[in-house]
Amino acid sequence: MMEKILSTWAGLSSHFIGDCFDIAKPYLDKQFEGMDPYVRFVSSQLFIDCHLSSESSVLLIREGKEWDADIINRSVMEGTIKYVFLMSGESTDVQTKAFEYWELLPNYAAVKHHERASSFLSEVANPDAPEWIPFKNLLLTEQEIDAYRNGVNRADRKKLEQKWSFSEITKSFNASQSEGLRLLVHLAHGYGMSSHLIHKDGDGVGMVWERYGRNEDEQFAVKLGHCARIISDICSFSKLRLFQLLKFCNQQTDIIYKTETRYQLLFDELRKAGENFTKVEYGEELNNQVNKDASR
């Protein structure tokens, strides 16, 4: 039964995010003239990459691998947040952010890769051996390092890297006049929880261990609720990226709602699974709350 449910959810959600991507296609295409070409190129790569990772997460859900799907989901979440950040503001601000994202930050990272590769090669017996060619290709000349840093001091480089961090972006959203952007701040909880899974710390491994220690009925309800939350998130992130793209291109966004209504059965099922998870996981607490309210 579980396999059939997850297969159905995965199929429907894959079609939904595919429909969202199809709506976005004309504005991602290089022939689209309603956006600065450089901004269009950079933002489109991020949009497309988030979509591809979303498809991977859905495939893992279909196979019942919700923990690994959650890890990819965190990447999609961060990519979506960066996409919204990139595409927010005046056109000149967006152009600046596109350059930071696609040029400056990768340049700073290249210098860090050089330093790590250089340190590694200094420790191996024969750094000229063929197997170390990938590391040697990361090495930079002093002139290249200077060009990549472009006269920017360490403090300012750190400041730019911090500007593009998840925490700093959500902090900027929290200070925004947009209620929609402020609501995105609450993604920080899910982002932090998924971090435990990525880093395989005690909390992350413990969550997986605890799941398998439950009885069969609880495992079913909790696993289904977990999968429902991931699929719901994936669909929400797809809608969010599409909304931001259409808004930036001065297009009507009601097509998103119309698309969503065609998949109401899926979203109803995801909601029911989430409600059942809450009932199983927190049933005693809910009953205590009901009894407490009734006694007032």
Short mmCIF file of C-alpha atoms in Angstrom, two decimals:
data_model
loop_
_atom_site.label_atom_id
_atom_site.label_comp_id
_atom_site.label_asym_id
_atom_site.label_seq_id
_atom_site.Cartn_x
_atom_site.Cartn_y
_atom_site.Cartn_z
CA MET A 1 0.00 0.00 0.00
CA MET A 2 2.80 2.41 0.92
CA GLU A 3 4.54 1.80 -2.41
CA LYS A 4 1.36 2.51 -4.36
CA ILE A 5 0.65 5.74 -2.47
CA LEU A 6 4.20 7.06 -2.89
CA SER A 7 4.26 6.11 -6.56
CA THR A 8 1.00 8.03 -7.12
CA TRP A 9 2.20 11.06 -5.21
CA ALA A 10 5.53 11.06 -7.02
CA GLY A 11 3.85 10.83 -10.41
CA LEU A 12 1.38 13.63 -9.74
CA SER A 13 3.93 15.94 -8.13
CA SER A 14 6.36 15.34 -10.99
CA HIS A 15 3.66 16.42 -13.43
CA PHE A 16 2.85 19.46 -11.30
CA ILE A 17 6.40 20.77 -11.09
CA GLY A 18 6.75 19.93 -14.78
CA ASP A 19 3.73 22.10 -15.57
CA CYS A 20 5.26 24.93 -13.52
CA PHE A 21 8.48 24.56 -15.49
CA ASP A 22 6.61 24.61 -18.80
CA ILE A 23 4.96 27.91 -17.81
CA ALA A 24 8.40 29.32 -17.01
CA LYS A 25 10.10 28.13 -20.22
CA PRO A 26 9.35 31.18 -22.42
CA TYR A 27 10.96 33.48 -19.84
CA LEU A 28 14.02 31.25 -19.45
CA ASP A 29 14.67 30.98 -23.17
CA LYS A 30 17.55 32.96 -24.68
CA GLN A 31 15.13 34.43 -27.21
CA PHE A 32 13.19 36.19 -24.42
CA GLU A 33 13.91 39.91 -24.70
CA GLY A 34 12.07 41.11 -21.61
CA MET A 35 15.08 40.64 -19.34
CA ASP A 36 18.71 41.69 -19.33
CA PRO A 37 20.52 38.84 -21.19
CA TYR A 38 23.10 38.30 -18.45
CA VAL A 39 20.47 38.26 -15.70
CA ARG A 40 18.34 35.92 -17.77
CA PHE A 41 21.23 33.51 -18.28
CA VAL A 42 22.36 33.43 -14.65
CA SER A 43 18.88 33.26 -13.13
CA SER A 44 17.78 30.61 -15.61
CA GLN A 45 20.66 28.33 -14.65
CA LEU A 46 19.65 28.53 -11.00
CA PHE A 47 15.96 28.05 -11.84
CA ILE A 48 16.69 24.99 -14.01
CA ASP A 49 19.08 23.44 -11.51
CA CYS A 50 16.50 23.73 -8.72
CA HIS A 51 13.95 22.03 -10.95
CA LEU A 52 16.31 19.15 -11.79
CA SER A 53 17.07 18.57 -8.10
CA SER A 54 13.34 18.68 -7.37
CA GLU A 55 12.84 15.85 -9.83
CA SER A 56 15.56 13.86 -8.06
CA SER A 57 13.88 14.36 -4.70
CA VAL A 58 10.56 13.14 -6.11
CA LEU A 59 12.26 10.03 -7.50
CA LEU A 60 13.68 9.24 -4.07
CA ILE A 61 10.23 9.63 -2.51
CA ARG A 62 8.85 7.16 -5.04
CA GLU A 63 11.44 4.67 -3.79
CA GLY A 64 10.61 5.36 -0.14
CA LYS A 65 13.93 7.13 0.54
CA GLU A 66 12.47 10.10 2.39
CA TRP A 67 15.57 10.87 4.46
CA ASP A 68 17.77 11.27 1.39
CA ALA A 69 14.99 13.15 -0.38
CA ASP A 70 14.99 15.55 2.57
CA ILE A 71 18.68 16.27 2.04
CA ILE A 72 18.10 17.18 -1.61
CA ASN A 73 15.01 19.13 -0.56
CA ARG A 74 17.26 21.31 1.62
CA SER A 75 19.38 22.10 -1.42
CA VAL A 76 16.26 23.02 -3.40
CA MET A 77 15.11 25.20 -0.51
CA GLU A 78 18.39 27.09 -0.43
CA GLY A 79 18.46 27.42 -4.22
CA THR A 80 14.90 28.74 -4.22
CA ILE A 81 15.69 31.27 -1.50
CA LYS A 82 18.71 32.45 -3.47
CA TYR A 83 16.61 32.67 -6.62
CA VAL A 84 14.01 34.86 -4.90
CA PHE A 85 16.79 37.01 -3.43
CA LEU A 86 18.49 37.32 -6.82
CA MET A 87 15.29 38.34 -8.59
CA SER A 88 14.14 40.87 -5.99
CA GLY A 89 14.77 44.60 -6.25
CA GLU A 90 15.48 47.13 -8.97
CA SER A 91 16.99 45.96 -12.26
CA THR A 92 20.41 47.42 -11.42
CA ASP A 93 20.40 45.61 -8.07
CA VAL A 94 19.49 42.35 -9.78
CA GLN A 95 22.31 42.80 -12.31
CA THR A 96 24.78 43.37 -9.46
CA LYS A 97 23.57 40.30 -7.60
CA ALA A 98 23.77 38.17 -10.75
CA PHE A 99 27.42 39.18 -11.15
CA GLU A 100 28.14 38.43 -7.50
CA TYR A 101 26.50 35.02 -7.72
CA TRP A 102 27.98 33.90 -11.05
CA GLU A 103 31.36 35.63 -11.09
CA LEU A 104 32.64 36.97 -7.76
CA LEU A 105 31.65 34.16 -5.39
CA PRO A 106 32.97 31.40 -7.72
CA ASN A 107 36.21 33.35 -8.09
CA TYR A 108 36.65 33.51 -4.31
CA ALA A 109 35.86 29.80 -4.10
CA ALA A 110 38.46 29.03 -6.79
CA VAL A 111 41.16 30.57 -4.61
CA LYS A 112 40.06 28.39 -1.68
CA HIS A 113 40.14 25.30 -3.93
CA HIS A 114 43.67 26.32 -4.99
CA GLU A 115 44.82 26.56 -1.37
CA ARG A 116 43.40 23.15 -0.46
CA ALA A 117 44.82 21.47 -3.56
CA SER A 118 48.20 23.06 -2.98
CA SER A 119 48.25 21.85 0.61
CA PHE A 120 47.29 18.33 -0.45
CA LEU A 121 49.88 18.10 -3.24
CA SER A 122 52.60 19.22 -0.86
CA GLU A 123 51.92 16.11 1.24
CA VAL A 124 51.84 13.41 -1.46
CA ALA A 125 54.97 11.52 -2.45
CA ASN A 126 54.73 12.25 -6.17
CA PRO A 127 52.53 15.26 -6.96
CA ASP A 128 53.28 14.83 -10.69
CA ALA A 129 51.61 11.39 -10.80
CA PRO A 130 48.70 11.15 -13.29
CA GLU A 131 46.10 10.52 -10.58
CA TRP A 132 46.72 13.97 -9.11
CA ILE A 133 46.02 15.86 -12.35
CA PRO A 134 42.52 16.94 -11.15
CA PHE A 135 44.17 18.58 -8.14
CA LYS A 136 46.90 20.21 -10.21
CA ASN A 137 44.24 21.70 -12.47
CA LEU A 138 42.89 23.58 -9.45
CA LEU A 139 46.17 25.40 -8.88
CA LEU A 140 46.33 29.10 -9.76
CA THR A 141 49.16 31.45 -10.48
CA GLU A 142 49.71 34.47 -8.26
CA GLN A 143 48.45 36.64 -11.12
CA GLU A 144 45.25 34.59 -11.36
CA ILE A 145 44.72 34.80 -7.61
CA ASP A 146 45.14 38.57 -7.71
CA ALA A 147 42.72 38.79 -10.65
CA TYR A 148 40.12 36.64 -8.91
CA ARG A 149 40.30 38.71 -5.75
CA ASN A 150 40.26 41.90 -7.82
CA GLY A 151 41.72 44.00 -5.03
CA VAL A 152 38.95 43.06 -2.58
CA ASN A 153 40.28 42.54 0.93
CA ARG A 154 39.50 39.51 3.09
CA ALA A 155 36.91 41.31 5.23
CA ASP A 156 34.91 42.46 2.21
CA ARG A 157 35.11 39.00 0.64
CA LYS A 158 33.71 37.50 3.83
CA LYS A 159 31.00 40.13 3.86
CA LEU A 160 29.88 39.19 0.34
CA GLU A 161 29.91 35.48 1.18
CA GLN A 162 27.82 36.20 4.25
CA LYS A 163 25.41 38.28 2.20
CA TRP A 164 24.62 35.19 0.11
CA SER A 165 24.29 32.80 3.04
CA PHE A 166 20.88 31.33 3.86
CA SER A 167 20.75 33.02 7.25
CA GLU A 168 21.65 36.46 5.91
CA ILE A 169 19.20 36.24 3.01
CA THR A 170 16.32 35.25 5.29
CA LYS A 171 17.36 38.05 7.66
CA SER A 172 17.04 40.52 4.78
CA PHE A 173 13.61 39.05 3.98
CA ASN A 174 12.56 39.57 7.58
CA ALA A 175 13.38 43.28 7.25
CA SER A 176 11.47 43.54 3.98
CA GLN A 177 8.23 45.45 3.50
CA SER A 178 6.85 42.41 1.66
CA GLU A 179 4.74 40.10 3.82
CA GLY A 180 5.42 37.26 1.39
CA LEU A 181 9.18 37.60 1.81
CA ARG A 182 8.88 37.83 5.59
CA LEU A 183 6.99 34.53 5.66
CA LEU A 184 9.97 32.81 4.03
CA VAL A 185 11.95 33.40 7.23
CA HIS A 186 10.10 30.46 8.76
CA LEU A 187 11.88 28.09 6.37
CA ALA A 188 14.87 28.38 8.69
CA HIS A 189 13.46 25.65 10.96
CA GLY A 190 13.28 23.05 8.19
CA TYR A 191 16.65 24.17 6.89
CA GLY A 192 18.21 23.62 10.30
CA MET A 193 16.57 20.22 10.81
CA SER A 194 17.78 18.97 7.42
CA SER A 195 21.26 20.14 8.33
CA HIS A 196 21.41 17.33 10.91
CA LEU A 197 20.79 14.81 8.13
CA ILE A 198 23.46 16.30 5.87
CA HIS A 199 26.14 16.36 8.54
CA LYS A 200 25.24 12.93 9.96
CA ASP A 201 25.44 14.29 13.49
CA GLY A 202 23.88 12.59 16.51
CA ASP A 203 20.54 14.31 16.02
CA GLY A 204 20.35 13.36 12.34
CA VAL A 205 21.29 9.71 12.82
CA GLY A 206 19.13 9.57 15.94
CA MET A 207 16.04 10.69 14.03
CA VAL A 208 16.43 7.80 11.58
CA TRP A 209 17.14 5.31 14.38
CA GLU A 210 14.11 6.46 16.37
CA ARG A 211 11.81 6.03 13.36
CA TYR A 212 12.66 2.36 12.95
CA GLY A 213 12.10 1.67 16.64
CA ARG A 214 8.36 2.40 16.37
CA ASN A 215 5.54 -0.04 15.85
CA GLU A 216 4.30 -0.75 12.35
CA ASP A 217 1.26 1.55 12.45
CA GLU A 218 3.27 4.50 13.75
CA GLN A 219 6.01 3.93 11.19
CA PHE A 220 3.43 3.96 8.41
CA ALA A 221 1.79 7.20 9.57
CA VAL A 222 5.05 9.02 10.28
CA LYS A 223 6.77 7.91 7.07
CA LEU A 224 3.75 8.91 5.00
CA GLY A 225 3.54 12.27 6.76
CA HIS A 226 7.24 12.86 6.22
CA CYS A 227 6.95 12.06 2.50
CA ALA A 228 3.88 14.27 2.22
CA ARG A 229 5.75 17.20 3.75
CA ILE A 230 8.68 16.80 1.36
CA ILE A 231 6.46 16.61 -1.72
CA SER A 232 4.42 19.56 -0.50
CA ASP A 233 7.64 21.54 -0.03
CA ILE A 234 8.94 20.61 -3.48
CA CYS A 235 5.69 21.79 -5.06
CA SER A 236 5.68 24.98 -2.99
CA PHE A 237 9.25 25.82 -3.97
CA SER A 238 8.34 25.29 -7.64
CA LYS A 239 5.42 27.68 -7.28
CA LEU A 240 7.59 30.20 -5.47
CA ARG A 241 10.26 30.25 -8.17
CA LEU A 242 7.63 30.55 -10.88
CA PHE A 243 5.86 33.34 -9.01
CA GLN A 244 9.08 35.31 -8.64
CA LEU A 245 9.93 34.83 -12.31
CA LEU A 246 6.51 35.94 -13.54
CA LYS A 247 6.51 38.89 -11.17
CA PHE A 248 9.95 40.00 -12.36
CA CYS A 249 8.79 39.75 -15.98
CA ASN A 250 5.60 41.74 -15.20
CA GLN A 251 3.36 38.78 -16.03
CA GLN A 252 0.10 37.70 -14.43
CA THR A 253 0.59 35.10 -11.70
CA ASP A 254 -2.95 33.73 -11.51
CA ILE A 255 -1.92 30.94 -13.90
CA ILE A 256 -0.14 29.35 -10.92
CA TYR A 257 -3.40 29.08 -8.99
CA LYS A 258 -5.18 27.68 -12.04
CA THR A 259 -2.46 25.06 -12.44
CA GLU A 260 -2.62 24.17 -8.76
CA THR A 261 -6.39 23.55 -8.85
CA ARG A 262 -5.87 20.78 -11.43
CA TYR A 263 -3.87 18.89 -8.80
CA GLN A 264 -6.22 19.47 -5.89
CA LEU A 265 -6.56 15.72 -5.32
CA LEU A 266 -2.82 15.46 -4.70
CA PHE A 267 -2.72 18.39 -2.32
CA ASP A 268 -5.77 17.09 -0.43
CA GLU A 269 -4.05 13.74 0.04
CA LEU A 270 -0.85 15.40 1.23
CA ARG A 271 -2.83 17.47 3.72
CA LYS A 272 -4.65 14.39 5.04
CA ALA A 273 -1.36 12.55 5.50
CA GLY A 274 0.00 15.50 7.42
CA GLU A 275 -3.08 15.62 9.65
CA ASN A 276 -2.84 11.91 10.33
CA PHE A 277 0.83 12.29 11.24
CA THR A 278 -0.09 15.01 13.74
CA LYS A 279 -2.82 12.79 15.22
CA VAL A 280 -0.46 9.84 15.63
CA GLU A 281 2.54 11.84 16.80
CA TYR A 282 0.81 14.33 19.07
CA GLY A 283 -2.57 12.72 19.76
CA GLU A 284 -2.13 12.66 23.54
CA GLU A 285 -1.04 16.28 23.64
CA LEU A 286 -3.97 17.29 21.44
CA ASN A 287 -6.43 15.44 23.69
CA ASN A 288 -4.96 17.08 26.75
CA GLN A 289 -5.31 20.48 25.10
CA VAL A 290 -8.93 19.77 24.16
CA ASN A 291 -9.75 18.67 27.70
CA LYS A 292 -7.99 21.71 29.11
CA ASP A 293 -9.95 24.06 26.85
CA ALA A 294 -13.24 22.29 27.71
CA SER A 295 -12.65 22.74 31.44
CA ARG A 296 -12.30 26.50 31.19
#
